[in-house]
Tab-separated table of C-alpha atoms in Angstrom:
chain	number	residue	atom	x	y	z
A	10	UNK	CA	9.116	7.113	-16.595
A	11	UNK	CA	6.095	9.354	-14.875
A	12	UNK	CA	4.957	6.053	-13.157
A	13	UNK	CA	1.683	6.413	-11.616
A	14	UNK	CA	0.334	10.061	-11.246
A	15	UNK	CA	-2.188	11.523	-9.683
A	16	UNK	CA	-4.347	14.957	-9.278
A	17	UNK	CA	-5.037	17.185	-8.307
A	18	UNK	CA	-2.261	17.208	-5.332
A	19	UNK	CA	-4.841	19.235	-3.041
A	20	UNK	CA	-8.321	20.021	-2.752
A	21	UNK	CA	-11.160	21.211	-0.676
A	22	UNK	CA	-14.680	20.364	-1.249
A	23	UNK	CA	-17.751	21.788	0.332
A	24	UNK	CA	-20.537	19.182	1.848
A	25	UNK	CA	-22.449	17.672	-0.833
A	26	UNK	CA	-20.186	18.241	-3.852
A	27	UNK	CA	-18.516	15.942	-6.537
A	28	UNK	CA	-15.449	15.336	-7.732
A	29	UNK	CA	-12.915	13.258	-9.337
A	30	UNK	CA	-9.801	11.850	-8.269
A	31	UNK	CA	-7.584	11.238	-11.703
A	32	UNK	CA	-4.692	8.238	-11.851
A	33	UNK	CA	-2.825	7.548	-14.511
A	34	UNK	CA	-0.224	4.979	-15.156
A	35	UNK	CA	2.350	4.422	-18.211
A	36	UNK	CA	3.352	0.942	-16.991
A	37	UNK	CA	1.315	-0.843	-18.837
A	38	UNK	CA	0.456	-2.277	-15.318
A	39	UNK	CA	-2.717	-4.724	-15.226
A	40	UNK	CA	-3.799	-4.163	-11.922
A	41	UNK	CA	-4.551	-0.693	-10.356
A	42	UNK	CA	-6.101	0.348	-6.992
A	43	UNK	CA	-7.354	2.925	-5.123
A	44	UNK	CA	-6.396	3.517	-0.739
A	45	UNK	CA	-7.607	6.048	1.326
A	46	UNK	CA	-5.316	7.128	4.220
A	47	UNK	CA	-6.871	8.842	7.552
A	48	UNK	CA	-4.556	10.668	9.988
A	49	UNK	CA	-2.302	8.540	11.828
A	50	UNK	CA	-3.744	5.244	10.138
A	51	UNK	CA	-3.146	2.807	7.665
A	52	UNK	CA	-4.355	2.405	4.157
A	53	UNK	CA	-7.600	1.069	3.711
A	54	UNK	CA	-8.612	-0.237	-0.104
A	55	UNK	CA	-11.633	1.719	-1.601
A	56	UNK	CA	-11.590	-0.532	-5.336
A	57	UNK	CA	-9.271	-2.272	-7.778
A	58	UNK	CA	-9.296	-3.203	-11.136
A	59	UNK	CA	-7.846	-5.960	-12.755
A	60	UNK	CA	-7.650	-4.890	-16.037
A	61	UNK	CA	-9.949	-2.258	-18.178
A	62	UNK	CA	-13.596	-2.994	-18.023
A	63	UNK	CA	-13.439	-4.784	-14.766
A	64	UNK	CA	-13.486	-2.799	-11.326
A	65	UNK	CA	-14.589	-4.618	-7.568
A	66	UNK	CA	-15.129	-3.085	-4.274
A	67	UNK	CA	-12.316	-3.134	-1.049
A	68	UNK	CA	-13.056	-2.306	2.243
A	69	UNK	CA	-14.651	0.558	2.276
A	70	UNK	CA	-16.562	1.512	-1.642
A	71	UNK	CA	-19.421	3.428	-0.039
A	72	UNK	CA	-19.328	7.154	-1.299
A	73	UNK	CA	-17.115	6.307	-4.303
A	74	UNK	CA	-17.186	5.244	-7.517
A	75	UNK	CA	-14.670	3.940	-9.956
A	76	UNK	CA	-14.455	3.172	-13.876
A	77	UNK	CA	-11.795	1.311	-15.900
A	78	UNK	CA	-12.215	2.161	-19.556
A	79	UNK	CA	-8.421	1.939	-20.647
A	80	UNK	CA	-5.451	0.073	-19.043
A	81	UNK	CA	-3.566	3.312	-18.033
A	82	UNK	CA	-6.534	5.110	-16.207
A	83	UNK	CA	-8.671	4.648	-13.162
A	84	UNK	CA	-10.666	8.089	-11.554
A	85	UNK	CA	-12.119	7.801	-8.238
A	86	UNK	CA	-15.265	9.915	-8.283
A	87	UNK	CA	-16.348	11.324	-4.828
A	88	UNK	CA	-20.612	11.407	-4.977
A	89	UNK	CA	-22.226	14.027	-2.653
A	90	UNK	CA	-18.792	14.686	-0.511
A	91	UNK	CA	-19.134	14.363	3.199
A	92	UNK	CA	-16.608	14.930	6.197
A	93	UNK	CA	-15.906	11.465	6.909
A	94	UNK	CA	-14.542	11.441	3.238
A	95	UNK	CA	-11.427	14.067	4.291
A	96	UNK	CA	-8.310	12.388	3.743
A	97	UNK	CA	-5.271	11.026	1.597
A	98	UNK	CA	-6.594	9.235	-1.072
A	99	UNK	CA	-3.556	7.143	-2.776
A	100	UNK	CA	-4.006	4.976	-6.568
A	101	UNK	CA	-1.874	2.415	-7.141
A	102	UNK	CA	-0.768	-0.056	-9.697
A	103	UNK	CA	1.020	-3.263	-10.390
A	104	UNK	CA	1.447	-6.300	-12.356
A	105	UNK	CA	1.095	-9.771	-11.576
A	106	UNK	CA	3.605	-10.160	-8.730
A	107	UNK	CA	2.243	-8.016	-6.298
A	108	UNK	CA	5.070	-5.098	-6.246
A	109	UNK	CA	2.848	-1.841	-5.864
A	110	UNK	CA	4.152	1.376	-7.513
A	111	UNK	CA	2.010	4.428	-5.623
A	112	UNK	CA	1.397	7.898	-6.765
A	113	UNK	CA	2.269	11.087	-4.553
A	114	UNK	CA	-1.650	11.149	-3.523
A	115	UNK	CA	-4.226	13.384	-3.318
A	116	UNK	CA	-5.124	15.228	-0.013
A	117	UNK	CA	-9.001	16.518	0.141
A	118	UNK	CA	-10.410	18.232	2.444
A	119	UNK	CA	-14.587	17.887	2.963
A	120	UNK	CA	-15.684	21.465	4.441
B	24	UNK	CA	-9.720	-10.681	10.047
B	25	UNK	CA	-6.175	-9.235	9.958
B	26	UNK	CA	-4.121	-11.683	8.324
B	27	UNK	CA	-1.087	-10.074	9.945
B	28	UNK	CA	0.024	-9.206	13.544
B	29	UNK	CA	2.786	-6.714	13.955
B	30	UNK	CA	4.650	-4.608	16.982
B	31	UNK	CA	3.206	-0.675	16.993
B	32	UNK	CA	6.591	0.596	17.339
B	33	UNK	CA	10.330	0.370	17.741
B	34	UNK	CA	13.581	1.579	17.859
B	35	UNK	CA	16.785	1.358	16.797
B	36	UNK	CA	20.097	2.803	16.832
B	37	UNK	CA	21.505	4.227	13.816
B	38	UNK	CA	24.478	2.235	12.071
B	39	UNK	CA	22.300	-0.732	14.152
B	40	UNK	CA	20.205	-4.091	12.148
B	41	UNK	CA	16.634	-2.832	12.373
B	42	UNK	CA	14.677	-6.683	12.839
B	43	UNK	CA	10.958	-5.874	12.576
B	44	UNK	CA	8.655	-9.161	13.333
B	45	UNK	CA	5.857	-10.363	11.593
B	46	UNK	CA	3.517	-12.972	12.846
B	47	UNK	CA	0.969	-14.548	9.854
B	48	UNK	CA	0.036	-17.838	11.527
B	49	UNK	CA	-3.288	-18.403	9.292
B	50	UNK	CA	-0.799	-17.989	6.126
B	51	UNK	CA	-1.610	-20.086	2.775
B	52	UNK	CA	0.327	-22.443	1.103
B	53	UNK	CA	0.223	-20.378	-2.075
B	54	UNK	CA	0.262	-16.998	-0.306
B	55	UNK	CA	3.003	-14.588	-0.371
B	56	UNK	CA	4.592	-12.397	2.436
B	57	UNK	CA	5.580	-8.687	1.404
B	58	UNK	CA	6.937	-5.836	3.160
B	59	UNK	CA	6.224	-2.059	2.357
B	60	UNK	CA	7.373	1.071	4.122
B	61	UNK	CA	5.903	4.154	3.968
B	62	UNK	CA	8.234	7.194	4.877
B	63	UNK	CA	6.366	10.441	6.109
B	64	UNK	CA	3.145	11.609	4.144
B	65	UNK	CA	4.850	9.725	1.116
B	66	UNK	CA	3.230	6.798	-0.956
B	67	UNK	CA	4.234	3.488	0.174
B	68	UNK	CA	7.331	2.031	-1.206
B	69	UNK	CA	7.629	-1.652	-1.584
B	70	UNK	CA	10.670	-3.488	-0.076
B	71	UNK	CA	10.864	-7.525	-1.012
B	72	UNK	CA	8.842	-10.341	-1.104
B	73	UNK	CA	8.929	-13.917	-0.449
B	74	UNK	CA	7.291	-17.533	-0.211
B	75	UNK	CA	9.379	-19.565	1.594
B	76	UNK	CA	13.375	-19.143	0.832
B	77	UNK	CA	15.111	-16.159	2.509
B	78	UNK	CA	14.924	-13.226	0.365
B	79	UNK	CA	17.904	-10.194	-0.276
B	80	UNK	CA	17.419	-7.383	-2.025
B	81	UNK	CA	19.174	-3.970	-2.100
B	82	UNK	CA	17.173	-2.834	0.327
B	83	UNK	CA	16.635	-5.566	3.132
B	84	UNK	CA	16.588	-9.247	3.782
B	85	UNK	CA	13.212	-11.228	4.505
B	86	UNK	CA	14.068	-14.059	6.633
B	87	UNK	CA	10.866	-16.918	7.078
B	88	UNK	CA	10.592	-19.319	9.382
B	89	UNK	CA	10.095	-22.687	8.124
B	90	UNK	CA	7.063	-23.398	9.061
B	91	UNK	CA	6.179	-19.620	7.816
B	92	UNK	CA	3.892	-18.442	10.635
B	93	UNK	CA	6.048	-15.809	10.851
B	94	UNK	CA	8.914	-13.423	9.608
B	95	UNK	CA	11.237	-10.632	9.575
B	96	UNK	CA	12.231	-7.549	8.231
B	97	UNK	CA	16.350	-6.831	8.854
B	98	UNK	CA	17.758	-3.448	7.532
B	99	UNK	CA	21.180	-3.964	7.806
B	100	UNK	CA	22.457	-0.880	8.453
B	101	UNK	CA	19.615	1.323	9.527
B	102	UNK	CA	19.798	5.323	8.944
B	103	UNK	CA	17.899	8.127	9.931
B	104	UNK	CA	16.075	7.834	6.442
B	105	UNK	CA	14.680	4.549	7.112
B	106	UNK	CA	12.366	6.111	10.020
B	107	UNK	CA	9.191	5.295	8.532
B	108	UNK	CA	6.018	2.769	8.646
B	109	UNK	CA	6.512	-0.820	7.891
B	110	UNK	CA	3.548	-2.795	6.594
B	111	UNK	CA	3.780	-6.579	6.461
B	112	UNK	CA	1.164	-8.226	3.871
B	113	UNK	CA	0.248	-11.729	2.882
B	114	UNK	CA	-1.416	-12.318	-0.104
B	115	UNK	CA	-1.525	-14.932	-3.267
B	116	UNK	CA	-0.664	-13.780	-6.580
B	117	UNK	CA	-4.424	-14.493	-7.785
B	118	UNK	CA	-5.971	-12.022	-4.538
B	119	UNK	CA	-5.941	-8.812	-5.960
B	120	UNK	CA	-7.675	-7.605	-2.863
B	121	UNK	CA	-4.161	-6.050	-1.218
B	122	UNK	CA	-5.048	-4.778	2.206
B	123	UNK	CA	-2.854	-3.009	4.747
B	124	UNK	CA	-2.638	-2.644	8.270
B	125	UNK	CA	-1.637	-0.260	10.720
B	126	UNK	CA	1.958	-1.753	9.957
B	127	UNK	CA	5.106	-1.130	12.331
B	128	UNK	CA	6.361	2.257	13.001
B	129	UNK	CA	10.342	2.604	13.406
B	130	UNK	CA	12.416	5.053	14.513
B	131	UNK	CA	15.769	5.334	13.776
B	132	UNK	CA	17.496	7.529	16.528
B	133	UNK	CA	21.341	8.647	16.163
């Protein structure tokens, strides 16, 4: 099992470009989320989705966007990149009970 | 509105019960307390769960005080590899809105 996966591992962005943040999951999971990591903090939720079709905002949407068209995927896409944005980025998934299953993450840097 | 209070840091002695403390005095009656860790740069890693009993696992134990206000983490036999950041959480299984805080980070020292 490939669990949930993400890419690209790595990336640098210049000021004021897009891009998107794949996740994919082949657990069949329901529930799938997207945290953002800053150095020497904790994880703070961007979205979630509780099943395809339906996405809400977490603590901090602004800058992001997210789509759920199948069960198995949910991109982040990064709008107009800015500094503040630099960080671990993190997706997420689970079923009903609450027990997360994370990818490896995704480090971007905003130049 | 943290839902969860927990130490910055600690210690403990290889070989030694690591006992990290949660305090969730605002808790639900239909909301859950679960512990994560997350070791290094790595993607957190859930440990166990639990409502009300006492909880074993593998992994740890989750003890909860009756009147569940509070709880704890006990790695029974802590080892260098268990030097990471614990996150305690409480949620309800219909809140899909899982947040974390800035968690507990231990050290295990030989």
């Amino acid at each position: 099992n490939a669990g949930v996966t993400q890419t690209p591992k790595f990336r640098i962005l210049k000021i004021g470009q897009s891009m998107t943040l794949q996740c994919t999951q082949d657990m069949n999971h329901n529930y799938m989320y997207w945290y953002r990591q800053d150095p020497g903090m904790g994880l703070k939720l961007i979205y979630y989705s509780v099943g395809a079709g339906i996405t809400d905002k977490g603590e901090v949407p602004n800058g992001y966007n997210v789509s759920r068209s199948t069960t198995e995927d949910f991109p982040l896409r990064l709008e107009l990149a800015a500094p503040s944005q630099t960080s671990v980025y993190f997706c997420a998934s689970s079923y009903l009970t609450g027990e997360l299953f994370f990818g490896e993450g995704s480090r971007l840097t905003v130049l | 509105d943290a839902k969860t209070t927990q130490p910055t840091s600690m210690d403990c002695a290889e070989g030694r019960a690591a006992n990290l403390p949660c305090n969730h005095s605002t808790i639900s009656g239909n909301e859950y307390v679960y512990w994560y860790r997350q070791i290094h740069s790595q993607g957190p890693q859930y440990i166990i769960h639990g409502l009300k009993n006492n909880e074993t696992n593998e992994m740890a134990s989750l003890i909860i005080t009756e009147d569940r206000k509070s709880s704890t983490l006990i790695l029974p036999h802590a080892t260098l590899r268990d030097t990471a950041v614990y996150y305690c959480i409480v949620r309800s299984y219909n809140n899909n809105d899982m947040r974390f805080g800035a968690g507990t980070r231990l050290t295990v020292k030989p």
